[in-house]
Amino acid sequence: MGQLAIVYATLTRNSKKIAEAMEKTLGVKAENVSTSPVLGEVDLLYIVGGIYGGKSLPSLMKFVKTLDPARVKRAVLVTSCARKQRQDGVRMLLQEKGIEVLEEILCPGSFLFLSYGHPNEGDIQRTADSAARLAEMG
Ligand SMILES: Cc1cc2nc3c(=O)[nH]c(=O)nc-3n(C[C@H](O)[C@H](O)[C@H](O)COP(=O)(O)O)c2cc1C
């Protein structure tokens, strides 16, 4: 796999922890969308985010809308949520742009008592390992 990039949006820091574990495993800086990261040419972009009332954070949606399909080839969604929901809004925006979604990796998060205690260290490491395997597959 060529050039990798990691972006994340977070409300309660789970996505930040996941993105930082991926940063270590992949050796690529994880950037918070709140800092308006400017991407170069990217072969595989990891988009890390939670689900809130069934949706992604508006800041993440806004960032994804700015992506240039001439520069970003493919994406992997890394989704942290309590109920195995997915980043469908983000996926739809990517599809509209013609950016292929290679895979969606789910990492347990929590909401009130639902999935309480997650993501734990094991969840986070498993997610980072899955992300790294996709990069190796190319
Ligand atoms: C206000 C709020 C609403 C949430 N709504 C959902 C939801 O609709 N579905 C779900 O699966 N998880 C839901 N969750 C759980 C989060 O998606 C999960 O904890 C995720 O890890 C949060 O990511 P973050 O810490 O990066 O913000 C919600 C969490 C919060 C705080």
Coordinates of N, CA and C and ligand atoms in Angstrom, one line a residue:
M1 N 0.9 -1.2 0.0 CA 0.0 0.0 0.0 C 0.9 1.2 0.0
G2 N 0.5 2.3 -0.7 CA 1.2 3.5 -0.8 C 1.0 4.4 0.4
Q3 N 0.7 5.6 0.1 CA 0.6 6.6 1.1 C -0.7 6.5 2.0
L4 N -0.5 6.5 3.3 CA -1.6 6.3 4.2 C -1.9 7.6 5.0
A5 N -3.1 7.8 5.4 CA -3.4 9.0 6.3 C -4.5 8.5 7.2
I6 N -4.5 9.2 8.4 CA -5.5 8.9 9.4 C -6.2 10.2 9.9
V7 N -7.5 10.3 9.8 CA -8.2 11.4 10.4 C -9.3 10.9 11.4
Y8 N -9.6 11.7 12.3 CA -10.6 11.3 13.3 C -11.4 12.5 13.8
A9 N -12.6 12.2 14.2 CA -13.4 13.2 14.9 C -13.9 12.5 16.2
T10 N -14.0 13.3 17.3 CA -14.3 12.6 18.6 C -15.1 13.6 19.5
L11 N -16.0 13.0 20.3 CA -16.8 13.7 21.3 C -16.3 13.3 22.7
T12 N -16.1 12.0 22.9 CA -15.8 11.5 24.2 C -14.4 10.8 24.2
R13 N -13.6 11.1 23.2 CA -12.2 10.7 23.1 C -11.9 9.2 22.7
N14 N -13.0 8.4 22.5 CA -12.7 7.1 22.1 C -12.0 7.0 20.7
S15 N -12.6 7.8 19.8 CA -12.0 7.8 18.5 C -10.6 8.3 18.5
K16 N -10.3 9.2 19.4 CA -8.9 9.8 19.5 C -8.0 8.6 20.0
K17 N -8.4 7.9 21.0 CA -7.6 6.8 21.5 C -7.3 5.7 20.4
I18 N -8.4 5.4 19.6 CA -8.3 4.4 18.5 C -7.3 5.0 17.5
A19 N -7.5 6.2 17.1 CA -6.7 6.8 16.1 C -5.2 6.9 16.5
E20 N -5.0 7.1 17.8 CA -3.6 7.2 18.3 C -3.0 5.8 18.3
A21 N -3.8 4.8 18.6 CA -3.2 3.4 18.6 C -2.9 3.1 17.1
M22 N -3.7 3.5 16.2 CA -3.4 3.3 14.8 C -2.2 4.0 14.3
E23 N -2.0 5.2 14.9 CA -0.8 6.0 14.6 C 0.4 5.2 14.9
K24 N 0.4 4.6 16.1 CA 1.6 3.8 16.5 C 1.8 2.6 15.6
T25 N 0.7 1.9 15.4 CA 0.8 0.6 14.6 C 1.2 0.9 13.1
L26 N 0.6 2.0 12.6 CA 0.8 2.2 11.1 C 2.0 3.2 10.9
G27 N 2.4 3.9 12.0 CA 3.5 4.9 11.8 C 3.1 6.1 11.0
V28 N 1.8 6.4 11.1 CA 1.3 7.6 10.3 C 0.6 8.5 11.3
K29 N 0.8 9.8 11.2 CA 0.2 10.7 12.2 C -1.3 10.7 12.1
A30 N -2.0 10.7 13.2 CA -3.5 10.7 13.3 C -3.9 12.2 13.5
E31 N -4.7 12.7 12.6 CA -5.1 14.1 12.7 C -6.5 14.3 13.0
N32 N -6.8 15.2 13.9 CA -8.2 15.6 14.3 C -8.8 16.5 13.2
V33 N -10.0 16.2 12.8 CA -10.5 17.0 11.7 C -10.8 18.4 12.2
S34 N -10.8 18.6 13.5 CA -11.0 20.0 14.0 C -9.8 20.9 13.7
T35 N -8.7 20.3 13.4 CA -7.5 21.1 13.0 C -7.5 21.3 11.5
S36 N -8.5 21.0 10.8 CA -8.6 21.1 9.3 C -7.4 20.6 8.6
P37 N -7.0 19.3 8.8 CA -5.8 18.8 8.2 C -5.9 18.9 6.7
V38 N -4.7 19.2 6.1 CA -4.6 19.3 4.6 C -3.9 18.0 4.1
L39 N -4.6 17.2 3.4 CA -4.0 15.9 2.9 C -3.3 16.1 1.6
G40 N -2.2 15.3 1.4 CA -1.6 15.3 0.1 C -2.2 14.2 -0.7
E41 N -1.4 13.5 -1.5 CA -1.9 12.3 -2.3 C -2.0 11.2 -1.3
V42 N -3.2 10.6 -1.2 CA -3.4 9.5 -0.3 C -4.0 8.3 -1.0
D43 N -3.3 7.1 -0.8 CA -3.8 5.9 -1.4 C -4.9 5.3 -0.5
L44 N -4.7 5.4 0.8 CA -5.7 4.8 1.8 C -5.9 5.8 2.9
L45 N -7.1 6.3 3.1 CA -7.4 7.2 4.2 C -8.3 6.5 5.2
Y46 N -7.8 6.4 6.4 CA -8.6 5.9 7.5 C -9.4 7.0 8.1
I47 N -10.7 6.8 8.2 CA -11.6 7.8 8.8 C -12.2 7.2 10.1
V48 N -11.8 7.7 11.3 CA -12.2 7.2 12.5 C -13.2 8.1 13.2
G49 N -14.4 7.5 13.6 CA -15.4 8.3 14.2 C -16.4 7.5 14.9
G50 N -17.2 8.1 15.9 CA -18.2 7.4 16.6 C -19.6 7.7 16.0
I51 N -20.6 7.1 16.6 CA -22.0 7.3 16.1 C -22.8 8.0 17.3
Y52 N -23.6 9.0 16.9 CA -24.3 9.7 17.9 C -25.8 9.9 17.4
G53 N -26.7 9.3 18.1 CA -28.1 9.3 17.6 C -28.2 8.8 16.2
G54 N -27.4 7.8 15.9 CA -27.4 7.1 14.6 C -26.5 7.8 13.6
K55 N -25.9 8.9 13.9 CA -25.2 9.7 12.9 C -23.7 10.0 13.3
S56 N -22.9 10.4 12.3 CA -21.6 10.9 12.5 C -21.6 12.3 13.0
L57 N -20.5 12.7 13.6 CA -20.4 14.1 14.0 C -20.4 15.1 12.8
P58 N -21.1 16.2 12.9 CA -21.2 17.2 11.8 C -19.8 17.6 11.3
S59 N -18.8 17.7 12.3 CA -17.5 18.1 11.9 C -16.8 17.1 11.0
L60 N -17.1 15.8 11.2 CA -16.6 14.8 10.3 C -17.2 14.8 8.9
M61 N -18.5 15.0 8.9 CA -19.2 15.1 7.6 C -18.7 16.3 6.8
K62 N -18.5 17.4 7.5 CA -18.0 18.6 6.8 C -16.6 18.3 6.2
F63 N -15.8 17.6 7.0 CA -14.4 17.3 6.5 C -14.5 16.4 5.3
V64 N -15.3 15.4 5.4 CA -15.4 14.4 4.3 C -15.9 15.1 3.0
K65 N -16.8 16.1 3.1 CA -17.2 16.8 2.0 C -16.1 17.6 1.3
T66 N -15.0 17.9 2.0 CA -13.9 18.7 1.4 C -12.9 17.7 0.7
L67 N -13.1 16.4 0.8 CA -12.1 15.5 0.2 C -12.1 15.6 -1.3
D68 N -10.9 15.6 -1.9 CA -10.8 15.6 -3.3 C -10.5 14.2 -3.9
P69 N -11.4 13.7 -4.6 CA -11.3 12.3 -5.2 C -10.1 12.1 -6.1
A70 N -9.6 13.3 -6.6 CA -8.3 13.2 -7.4 C -7.1 12.9 -6.6
R71 N -7.2 13.1 -5.3 CA -6.1 13.0 -4.4 C -6.2 11.8 -3.4
V72 N -7.5 11.5 -3.1 CA -7.7 10.4 -2.1 C -8.3 9.2 -2.9
K73 N -7.6 8.1 -2.9 CA -8.0 6.9 -3.8 C -9.1 6.1 -3.1
R74 N -8.7 5.6 -1.9 CA -9.7 4.7 -1.2 C -9.7 5.1 0.3
A75 N -10.8 4.6 1.0 CA -11.0 4.9 2.4 C -11.3 3.6 3.2
V76 N -10.9 3.6 4.4 CA -11.4 2.6 5.4 C -12.1 3.3 6.5
L77 N -13.3 2.9 6.8 CA -14.0 3.5 8.0 C -13.7 2.7 9.2
V78 N -13.4 3.4 10.3 CA -13.1 2.8 11.6 C -14.2 3.4 12.5
T79 N -15.1 2.6 12.9 CA -16.3 3.1 13.6 C -16.4 2.6 15.0
S80 N -16.6 3.6 15.9 CA -16.7 3.2 17.3 C -18.1 3.6 17.7
C81 N -18.8 2.5 18.2 CA -20.2 2.8 18.6 C -20.7 1.7 19.6
A82 N -21.8 2.0 20.2 CA -22.3 1.1 21.2 C -23.2 0.0 20.6
R83 N -23.8 0.2 19.5 CA -24.8 -0.7 18.9 C -24.5 -1.3 17.6
K84 N -23.2 -1.4 17.2 CA -22.8 -1.9 15.9 C -23.5 -1.1 14.8
Q85 N -23.6 0.2 14.9 CA -24.1 1.0 13.8 C -22.9 1.3 13.0
R86 N -23.2 1.9 11.8 CA -22.1 2.2 10.9 C -22.1 3.7 10.5
Q87 N -21.0 4.1 9.9 CA -20.9 5.5 9.4 C -21.5 5.6 8.0
D88 N -22.8 5.4 8.0 CA -23.5 5.4 6.7 C -23.5 6.8 6.0
G89 N -23.6 7.8 6.7 CA -23.5 9.2 6.1 C -22.2 9.5 5.5
V90 N -21.1 9.1 6.2 CA -19.8 9.3 5.6 C -19.6 8.4 4.4
R91 N -20.1 7.2 4.5 CA -19.9 6.3 3.3 C -20.7 6.8 2.1
M92 N -21.9 7.4 2.3 CA -22.6 7.9 1.2 C -21.9 9.1 0.6
L93 N -21.3 10.0 1.4 CA -20.6 11.1 0.8 C -19.4 10.6 0.0
L94 N -18.7 9.6 0.5 CA -17.5 9.1 -0.2 C -18.0 8.5 -1.5
Q95 N -19.1 7.7 -1.5 CA -19.6 7.1 -2.7 C -20.0 8.2 -3.8
E96 N -20.6 9.2 -3.3 CA -21.0 10.3 -4.2 C -19.7 10.9 -4.9
K97 N -18.6 10.9 -4.2 CA -17.4 11.4 -4.8 C -16.6 10.4 -5.6
G98 N -17.0 9.2 -5.5 CA -16.3 8.1 -6.2 C -15.1 7.6 -5.5
I99 N -15.1 7.8 -4.2 CA -13.9 7.3 -3.4 C -14.4 5.9 -2.8
E100 N -13.7 4.9 -3.2 CA -14.1 3.5 -2.8 C -13.9 3.3 -1.3
V101 N -14.9 2.7 -0.7 CA -14.7 2.3 0.8 C -14.3 0.8 0.8
L102 N -13.1 0.6 1.2 CA -12.5 -0.7 1.2 C -13.1 -1.6 2.2
E103 N -13.4 -1.0 3.4 CA -13.8 -1.9 4.5 C -14.3 -1.0 5.6
E104 N -15.2 -1.5 6.5 CA -15.5 -0.7 7.7 C -15.2 -1.6 8.9
I105 N -14.4 -1.1 9.8 CA -13.9 -1.9 11.0 C -14.8 -1.3 12.1
L106 N -15.4 -2.2 12.9 CA -16.2 -1.7 14.0 C -15.4 -2.0 15.3
C107 N -15.4 -1.0 16.2 CA -14.8 -1.1 17.5 C -15.9 -0.7 18.5
P108 N -16.1 -1.5 19.5 CA -17.1 -1.2 20.5 C -16.8 0.1 21.2
G109 N -17.9 0.9 21.3 CA -17.8 2.1 22.2 C -18.9 1.9 23.3
S110 N -19.3 3.0 23.9 CA -20.3 2.8 24.9 C -21.3 4.0 25.0
F111 N -22.5 3.7 25.4 CA -23.4 4.8 25.6 C -24.2 4.5 26.9
L112 N -24.0 5.4 27.9 CA -24.6 5.1 29.2 C -24.2 3.7 29.7
F113 N -25.1 2.8 29.9 CA -24.7 1.5 30.4 C -24.6 0.5 29.2
L114 N -24.9 0.9 28.0 CA -24.8 0.0 26.9 C -23.3 -0.1 26.5
S115 N -22.8 -1.4 26.6 CA -21.4 -1.7 26.2 C -20.4 -0.9 27.2
Y116 N -20.8 -0.8 28.4 CA -20.1 -0.1 29.4 C -18.6 -0.6 29.5
G117 N -17.7 0.3 29.6 CA -16.3 -0.1 29.8 C -15.5 -0.2 28.4
H118 N -16.3 0.0 27.3 CA -15.6 -0.2 26.0 C -15.5 1.2 25.4
P119 N -14.5 1.4 24.6 CA -13.5 0.4 24.2 C -12.4 0.3 25.2
N120 N -12.1 -1.0 25.5 CA -11.0 -1.3 26.4 C -9.7 -1.4 25.6
E121 N -8.6 -1.7 26.3 CA -7.3 -1.7 25.6 C -7.3 -2.8 24.5
G122 N -7.9 -4.0 24.8 CA -8.0 -5.0 23.8 C -8.7 -4.6 22.6
D123 N -9.9 -4.0 22.8 CA -10.7 -3.5 21.6 C -9.9 -2.6 20.7
I124 N -9.2 -1.7 21.4 CA -8.4 -0.7 20.7 C -7.2 -1.3 19.9
Q125 N -6.5 -2.2 20.5 CA -5.4 -2.9 19.9 C -5.9 -3.8 18.7
R126 N -7.0 -4.5 18.9 CA -7.6 -5.3 17.8 C -7.9 -4.4 16.6
T127 N -8.5 -3.3 16.9 CA -8.9 -2.4 15.8 C -7.7 -1.9 15.1
A128 N -6.6 -1.5 15.8 CA -5.4 -1.0 15.2 C -4.7 -2.1 14.4
D129 N -4.8 -3.3 14.9 CA -4.2 -4.4 14.1 C -5.0 -4.7 12.8
S130 N -6.3 -4.7 12.9 CA -7.1 -4.9 11.7 C -6.8 -3.8 10.7
A131 N -6.6 -2.6 11.2 CA -6.3 -1.4 10.3 C -5.0 -1.7 9.6
A132 N -4.0 -2.2 10.3 CA -2.7 -2.4 9.8 C -2.7 -3.6 8.8
R133 N -3.5 -4.6 9.0 CA -3.6 -5.7 8.1 C -4.2 -5.2 6.7
L134 N -5.1 -4.3 6.7 CA -5.7 -3.8 5.5 C -4.6 -3.0 4.7
A135 N -3.7 -2.3 5.4 CA -2.7 -1.5 4.8 C -1.7 -2.5 4.1
E136 N -1.4 -3.6 4.7 CA -0.5 -4.6 4.2 C -1.1 -5.3 2.9
M137 N -2.4 -5.5 3.0 CA -3.1 -6.2 1.8 C -3.0 -5.4 0.6
G138 N -3.0 -4.0 0.8 CA -2.8 -3.1 -0.4 C -4.1 -2.9 -1.2
Ligands
LIG1 C1 -24.5 11.6 22.9 C2 -24.1 10.2 22.4 C3 -25.0 9.5 21.6 C4 -24.7 8.2 21.1 N1 -25.5 7.6 20.2 C5 -25.2 6.4 19.8 C6 -26.0 5.7 18.8 O1 -27.0 6.2 18.3 N2 -25.6 4.5 18.4 C7 -24.5 3.9 18.9 O2 -24.2 2.7 18.5 N3 -23.7 4.5 19.8 C8 -24.0 5.7 20.2 N4 -23.2 6.3 21.1 C9 -21.9 5.7 21.6 C10 -20.7 6.3 20.8 O3 -20.9 6.1 19.4 C11 -19.4 5.6 21.2 O4 -19.2 5.7 22.6 C12 -18.2 6.1 20.5 O5 -17.1 5.4 20.9 C13 -18.0 7.6 20.8 O6 -16.9 8.0 20.1 P1 -16.0 9.2 20.7 O7 -15.6 8.9 22.1 O8 -14.9 9.3 19.8 O9 -16.9 10.4 20.6 C14 -23.5 7.6 21.6 C15 -22.6 8.3 22.5 C16 -23.0 9.6 22.9 C17 -22.0 10.3 23.9

